CSV table of C-alpha atoms in Angstrom, one decimal:
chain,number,residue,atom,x,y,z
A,1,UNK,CA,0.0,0.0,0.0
A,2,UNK,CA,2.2,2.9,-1.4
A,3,UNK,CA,1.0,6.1,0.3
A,4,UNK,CA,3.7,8.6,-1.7
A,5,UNK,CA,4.9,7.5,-5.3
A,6,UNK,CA,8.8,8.9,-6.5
A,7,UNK,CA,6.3,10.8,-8.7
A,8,UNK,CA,4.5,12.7,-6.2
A,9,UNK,CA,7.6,13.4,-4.4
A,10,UNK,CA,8.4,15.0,-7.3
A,11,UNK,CA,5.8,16.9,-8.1
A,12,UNK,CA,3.3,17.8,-5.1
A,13,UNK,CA,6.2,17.9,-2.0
A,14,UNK,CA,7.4,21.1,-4.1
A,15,UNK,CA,3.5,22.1,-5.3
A,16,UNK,CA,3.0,22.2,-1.1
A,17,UNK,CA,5.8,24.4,-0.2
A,18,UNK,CA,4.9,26.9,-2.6
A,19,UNK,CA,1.4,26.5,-1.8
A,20,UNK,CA,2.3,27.3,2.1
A,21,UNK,CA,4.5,30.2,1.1
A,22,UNK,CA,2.0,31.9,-0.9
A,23,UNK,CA,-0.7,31.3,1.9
A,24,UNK,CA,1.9,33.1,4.1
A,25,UNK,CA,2.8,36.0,2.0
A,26,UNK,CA,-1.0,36.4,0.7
A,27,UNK,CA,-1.5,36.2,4.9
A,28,UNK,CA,1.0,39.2,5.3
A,29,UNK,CA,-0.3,41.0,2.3
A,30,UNK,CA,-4.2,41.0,2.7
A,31,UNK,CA,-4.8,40.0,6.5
A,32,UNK,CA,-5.6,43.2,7.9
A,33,UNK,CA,-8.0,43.8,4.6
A,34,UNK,CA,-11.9,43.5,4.9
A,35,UNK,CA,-13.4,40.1,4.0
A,36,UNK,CA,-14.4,40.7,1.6
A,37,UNK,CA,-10.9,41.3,-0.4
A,38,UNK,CA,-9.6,38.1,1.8
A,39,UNK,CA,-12.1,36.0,0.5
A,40,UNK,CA,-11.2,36.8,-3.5
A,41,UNK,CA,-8.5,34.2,-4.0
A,42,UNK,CA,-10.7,31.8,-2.8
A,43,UNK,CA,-13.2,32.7,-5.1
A,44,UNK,CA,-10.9,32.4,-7.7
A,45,UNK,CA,-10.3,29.0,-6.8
A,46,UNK,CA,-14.0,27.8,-6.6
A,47,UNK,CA,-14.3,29.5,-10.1
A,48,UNK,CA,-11.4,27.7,-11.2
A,49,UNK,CA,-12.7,24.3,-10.3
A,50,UNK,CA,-15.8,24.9,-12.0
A,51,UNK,CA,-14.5,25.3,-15.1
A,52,UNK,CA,-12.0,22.5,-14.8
A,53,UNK,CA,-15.0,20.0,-14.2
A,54,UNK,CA,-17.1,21.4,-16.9
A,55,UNK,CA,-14.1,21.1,-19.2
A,56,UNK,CA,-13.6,17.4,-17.9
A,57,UNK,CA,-17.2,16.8,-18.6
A,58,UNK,CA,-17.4,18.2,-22.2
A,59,UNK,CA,-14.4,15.9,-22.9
A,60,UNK,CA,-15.9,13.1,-21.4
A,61,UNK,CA,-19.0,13.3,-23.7
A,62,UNK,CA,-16.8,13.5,-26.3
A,63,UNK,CA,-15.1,10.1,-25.8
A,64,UNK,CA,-18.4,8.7,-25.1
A,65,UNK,CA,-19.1,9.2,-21.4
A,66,UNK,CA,-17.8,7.8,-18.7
A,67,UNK,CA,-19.9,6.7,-15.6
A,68,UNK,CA,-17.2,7.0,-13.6
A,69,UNK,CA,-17.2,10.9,-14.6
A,70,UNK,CA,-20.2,11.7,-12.8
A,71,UNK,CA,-19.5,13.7,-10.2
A,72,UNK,CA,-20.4,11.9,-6.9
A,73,UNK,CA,-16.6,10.9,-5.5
A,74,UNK,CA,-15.7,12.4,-2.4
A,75,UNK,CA,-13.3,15.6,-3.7
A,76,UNK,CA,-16.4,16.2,-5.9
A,77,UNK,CA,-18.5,17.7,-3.0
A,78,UNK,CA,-15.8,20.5,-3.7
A,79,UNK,CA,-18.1,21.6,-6.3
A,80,UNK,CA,-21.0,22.5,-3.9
A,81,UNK,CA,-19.1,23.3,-1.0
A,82,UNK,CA,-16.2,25.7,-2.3
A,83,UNK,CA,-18.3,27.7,-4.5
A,84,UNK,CA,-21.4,28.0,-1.5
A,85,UNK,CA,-18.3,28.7,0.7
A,86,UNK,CA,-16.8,31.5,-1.5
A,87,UNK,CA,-19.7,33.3,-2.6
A,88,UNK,CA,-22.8,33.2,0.0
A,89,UNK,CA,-23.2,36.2,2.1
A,90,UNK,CA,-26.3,35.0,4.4
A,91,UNK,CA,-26.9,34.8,7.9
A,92,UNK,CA,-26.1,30.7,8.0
A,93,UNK,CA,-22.2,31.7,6.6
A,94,UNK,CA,-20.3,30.8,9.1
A,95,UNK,CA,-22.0,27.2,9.1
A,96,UNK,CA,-21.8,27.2,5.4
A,97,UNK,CA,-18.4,27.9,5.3
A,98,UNK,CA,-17.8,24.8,8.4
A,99,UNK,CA,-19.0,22.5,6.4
A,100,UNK,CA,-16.9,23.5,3.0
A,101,UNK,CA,-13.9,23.9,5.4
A,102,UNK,CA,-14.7,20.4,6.8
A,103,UNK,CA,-14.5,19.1,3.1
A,104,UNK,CA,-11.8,20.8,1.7
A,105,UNK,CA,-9.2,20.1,4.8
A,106,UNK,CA,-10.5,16.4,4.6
A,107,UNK,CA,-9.1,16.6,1.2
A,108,UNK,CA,-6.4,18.6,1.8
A,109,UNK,CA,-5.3,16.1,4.4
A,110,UNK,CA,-5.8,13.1,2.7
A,111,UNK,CA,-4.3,14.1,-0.2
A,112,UNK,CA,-1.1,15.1,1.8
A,113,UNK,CA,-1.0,11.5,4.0
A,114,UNK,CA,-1.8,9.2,1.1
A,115,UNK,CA,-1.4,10.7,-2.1
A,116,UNK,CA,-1.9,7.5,-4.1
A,117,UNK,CA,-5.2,7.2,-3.1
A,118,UNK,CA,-6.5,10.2,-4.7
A,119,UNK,CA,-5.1,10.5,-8.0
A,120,UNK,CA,-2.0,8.1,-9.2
A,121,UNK,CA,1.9,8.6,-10.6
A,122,UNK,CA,0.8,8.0,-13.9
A,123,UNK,CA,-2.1,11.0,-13.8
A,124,UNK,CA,0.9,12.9,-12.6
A,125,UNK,CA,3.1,11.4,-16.0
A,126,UNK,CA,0.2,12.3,-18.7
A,127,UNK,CA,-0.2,15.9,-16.8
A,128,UNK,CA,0.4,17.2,-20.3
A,129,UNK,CA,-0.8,14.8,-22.5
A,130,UNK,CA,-4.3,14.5,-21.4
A,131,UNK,CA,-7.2,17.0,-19.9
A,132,UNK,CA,-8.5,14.1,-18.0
A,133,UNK,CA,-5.3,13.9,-16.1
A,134,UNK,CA,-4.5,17.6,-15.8
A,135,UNK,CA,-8.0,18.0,-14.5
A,136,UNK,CA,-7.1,15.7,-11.8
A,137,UNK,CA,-3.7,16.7,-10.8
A,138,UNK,CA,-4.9,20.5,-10.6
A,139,UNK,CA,-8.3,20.0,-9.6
A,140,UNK,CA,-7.3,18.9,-5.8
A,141,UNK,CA,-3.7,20.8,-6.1
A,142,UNK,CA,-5.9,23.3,-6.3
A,143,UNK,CA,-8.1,21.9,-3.3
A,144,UNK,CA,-5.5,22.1,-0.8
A,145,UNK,CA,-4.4,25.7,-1.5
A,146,UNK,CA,-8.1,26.5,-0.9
A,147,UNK,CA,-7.7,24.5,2.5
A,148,UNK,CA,-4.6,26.9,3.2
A,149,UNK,CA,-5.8,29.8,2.2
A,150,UNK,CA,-8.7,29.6,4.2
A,151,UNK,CA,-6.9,29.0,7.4
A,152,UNK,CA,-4.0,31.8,6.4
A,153,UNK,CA,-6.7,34.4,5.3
A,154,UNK,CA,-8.5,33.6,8.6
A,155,UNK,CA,-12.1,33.2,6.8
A,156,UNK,CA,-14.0,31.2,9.1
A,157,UNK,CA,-14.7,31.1,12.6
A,158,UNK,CA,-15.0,27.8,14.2
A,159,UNK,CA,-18.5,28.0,16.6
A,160,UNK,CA,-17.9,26.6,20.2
A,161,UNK,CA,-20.9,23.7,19.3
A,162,UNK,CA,-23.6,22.4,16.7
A,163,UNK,CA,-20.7,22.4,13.8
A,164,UNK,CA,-19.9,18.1,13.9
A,165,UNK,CA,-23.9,17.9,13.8
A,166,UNK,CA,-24.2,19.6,10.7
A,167,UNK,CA,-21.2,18.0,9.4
A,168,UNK,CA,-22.6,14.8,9.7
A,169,UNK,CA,-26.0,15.5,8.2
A,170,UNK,CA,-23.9,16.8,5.1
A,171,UNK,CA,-22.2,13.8,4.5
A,172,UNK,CA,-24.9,11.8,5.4
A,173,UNK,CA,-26.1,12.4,2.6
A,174,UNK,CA,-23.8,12.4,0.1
A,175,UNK,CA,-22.8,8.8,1.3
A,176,UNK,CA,-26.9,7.9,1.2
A,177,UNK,CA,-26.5,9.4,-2.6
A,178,UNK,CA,-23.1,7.8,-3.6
A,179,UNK,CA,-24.0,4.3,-1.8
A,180,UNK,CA,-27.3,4.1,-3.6
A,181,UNK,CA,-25.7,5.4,-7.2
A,182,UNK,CA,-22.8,2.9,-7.2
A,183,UNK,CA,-24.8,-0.3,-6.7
A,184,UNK,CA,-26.8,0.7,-9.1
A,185,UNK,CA,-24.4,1.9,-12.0
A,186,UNK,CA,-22.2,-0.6,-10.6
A,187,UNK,CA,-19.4,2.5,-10.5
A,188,UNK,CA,-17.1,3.1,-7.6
A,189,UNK,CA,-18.2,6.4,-6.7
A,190,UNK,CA,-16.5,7.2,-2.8
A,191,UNK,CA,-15.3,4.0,-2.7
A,192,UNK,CA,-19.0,2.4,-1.8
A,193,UNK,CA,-18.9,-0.3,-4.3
A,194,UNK,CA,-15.8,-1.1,-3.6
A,195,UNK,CA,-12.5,-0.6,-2.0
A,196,UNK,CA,-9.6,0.7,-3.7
A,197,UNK,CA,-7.4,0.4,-0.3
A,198,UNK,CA,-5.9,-3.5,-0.4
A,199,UNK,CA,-6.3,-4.7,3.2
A,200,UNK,CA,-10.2,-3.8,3.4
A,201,UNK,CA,-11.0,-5.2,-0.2
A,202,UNK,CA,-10.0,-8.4,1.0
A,203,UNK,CA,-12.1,-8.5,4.2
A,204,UNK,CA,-15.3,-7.4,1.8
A,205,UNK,CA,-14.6,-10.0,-1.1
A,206,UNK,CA,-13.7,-12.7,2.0
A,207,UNK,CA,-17.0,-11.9,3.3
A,208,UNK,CA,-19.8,-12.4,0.4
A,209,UNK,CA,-19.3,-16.5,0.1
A,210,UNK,CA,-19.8,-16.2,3.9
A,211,UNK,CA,-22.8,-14.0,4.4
A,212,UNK,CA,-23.8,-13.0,1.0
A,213,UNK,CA,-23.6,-9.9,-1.6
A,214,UNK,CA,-25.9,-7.7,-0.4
A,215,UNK,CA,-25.2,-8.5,3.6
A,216,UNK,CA,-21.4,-8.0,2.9
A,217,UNK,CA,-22.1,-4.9,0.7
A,218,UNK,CA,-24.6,-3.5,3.4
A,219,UNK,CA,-21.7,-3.7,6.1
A,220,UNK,CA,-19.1,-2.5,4.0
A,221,UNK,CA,-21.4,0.8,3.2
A,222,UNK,CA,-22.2,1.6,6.3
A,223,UNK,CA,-18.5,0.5,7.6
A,224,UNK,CA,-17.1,3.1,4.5
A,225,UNK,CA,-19.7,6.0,5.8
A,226,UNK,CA,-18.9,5.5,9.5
A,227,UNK,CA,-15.2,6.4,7.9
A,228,UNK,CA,-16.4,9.1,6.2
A,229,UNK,CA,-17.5,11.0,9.5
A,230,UNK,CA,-14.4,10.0,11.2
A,231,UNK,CA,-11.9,11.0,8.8
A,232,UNK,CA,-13.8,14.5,8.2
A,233,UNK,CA,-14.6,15.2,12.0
A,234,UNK,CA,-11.2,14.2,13.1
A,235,UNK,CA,-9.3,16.3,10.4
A,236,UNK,CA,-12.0,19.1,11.3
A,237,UNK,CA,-10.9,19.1,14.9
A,238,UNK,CA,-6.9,19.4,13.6
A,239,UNK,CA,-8.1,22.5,11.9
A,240,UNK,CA,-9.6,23.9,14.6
A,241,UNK,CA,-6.7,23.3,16.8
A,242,UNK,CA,-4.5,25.0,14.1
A,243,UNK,CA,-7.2,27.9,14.3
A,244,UNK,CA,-7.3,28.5,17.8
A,245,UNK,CA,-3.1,28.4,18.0
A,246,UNK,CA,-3.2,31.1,15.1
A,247,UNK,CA,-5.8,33.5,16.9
A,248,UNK,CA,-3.2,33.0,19.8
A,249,UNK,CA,-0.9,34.8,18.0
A,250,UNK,CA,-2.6,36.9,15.3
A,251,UNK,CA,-3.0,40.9,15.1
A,252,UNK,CA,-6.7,41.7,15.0
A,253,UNK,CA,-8.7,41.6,11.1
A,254,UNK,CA,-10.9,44.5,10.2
A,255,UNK,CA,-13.6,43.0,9.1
């Protein structure tokens, strides 16, 4: 189970320093500004993402479509969440913007711990050769600068309570949608049809002669969504603790 290929190495440990030294100097250069000019790069981004997946779905339909394409993986939420986060002004922003902060650092953190898992060395090798592959490369490159810039641009206040709850209700359901949608298209969409990490594959397959299927595909749904709200609650609490260590320290917005 390779988390980092020589590829990514390569490629993303130098993307990541330049990403964290252009959170920095954008933190130094716009952290006394009103929100509003704070919030601009991000917008940027969410624009940027939007484009890229309508571009990866034009050349999808051109090659014939691709089930696989439709976009209910995990880093596709991005698409809901980062443009919600960047642009809506109302009085639910704050929880608006925890649950798109929630998503984007649970990307941002898994791409950074297991690389491989989220898009492989030879996306990285066809980078520019193919859309398919750029798109997939920049599309969560682009993800964890978000992540970063959202912490280093200081545009989201974590409430003391009711944050998790909503969380949860989020990605219950997208994992309801994405569970449902992958036995029936029979696509891997999350991960719910089945697993693309070795070890837990293994225990799935080794337990349909035993039970059955649908009892083994049950468990391993509801196994794969308990994950879900582990991974994104736990990497949500890291953020926060980052948060609270940077308000520690910080000089005071205006706002």
């Amino acid at each position: 189970m390779e988390l980092w290929s020589p590829q990514h190495i390569k490629t993303l440990l130098p993307a990541l320093v330049v990403m964290l030294l252009v959170s920095i100097e954008l933190r130094a250069w716009l952290g006394k500004k009103d929100e509003k000019i704070r919030m601009i790069p991000v917008q940027v981004i969410a624009v940027i993402l939007l484009l890229l997946e309508v571009g990866k779905q034009v050349v999808s339909f051109s090659r014939g479509y691709d089930l696989y394409h439709i976009p209910l993986h995990f880093c596709s939420l991005l698409l809901v969440t980062m443009p919600a986060m960047a642009f809506y002004k109302g009085k639910h922003v704050q929880k608006v913007r925890a649950v798109g902060t929630a998503i984007c650092g649970a990307v941002f953190w898994l791409t950074a711990i297991y690389p491989c898992l989220i898009y492989g060395a030879g996306n990285i090798e066809r980078f520019f050769v193919d859309y398919l592959d750029f798109h997939t490369v920049a599309f969560h490159n682009l993800a964890m600068l978000a992540f970063m810039l959202m912490v280093a641009l200081d545009l989201h206040t974590p409430a003391p309570k009711g944050e998790h709850k909503l969380i949860i209700l989020f990605l219950t359901c997208f994992c309801a949608l994405a569970a449902i949608v992958s036995q029936l298209l029979e696509t891997n969409y999350a991960g719910f049809y089945h697993c693309n990490v070795g070890p837990i594959e293994e225990i799935r397959l080794m337990l349909q002669p035993i039970i059955g299927y649908w009892p083994a595909q049950l468990i391993y749904v509801f196994g794969l969504t308990a994950v879900h709200y582990g991974f994104v609650i736990g990497f949500y609490c890291i953020y926060k603790a980052i948060r609270k260590a940077l308000n520690r320290q910080k000089t005071p917005v205006a706002v």
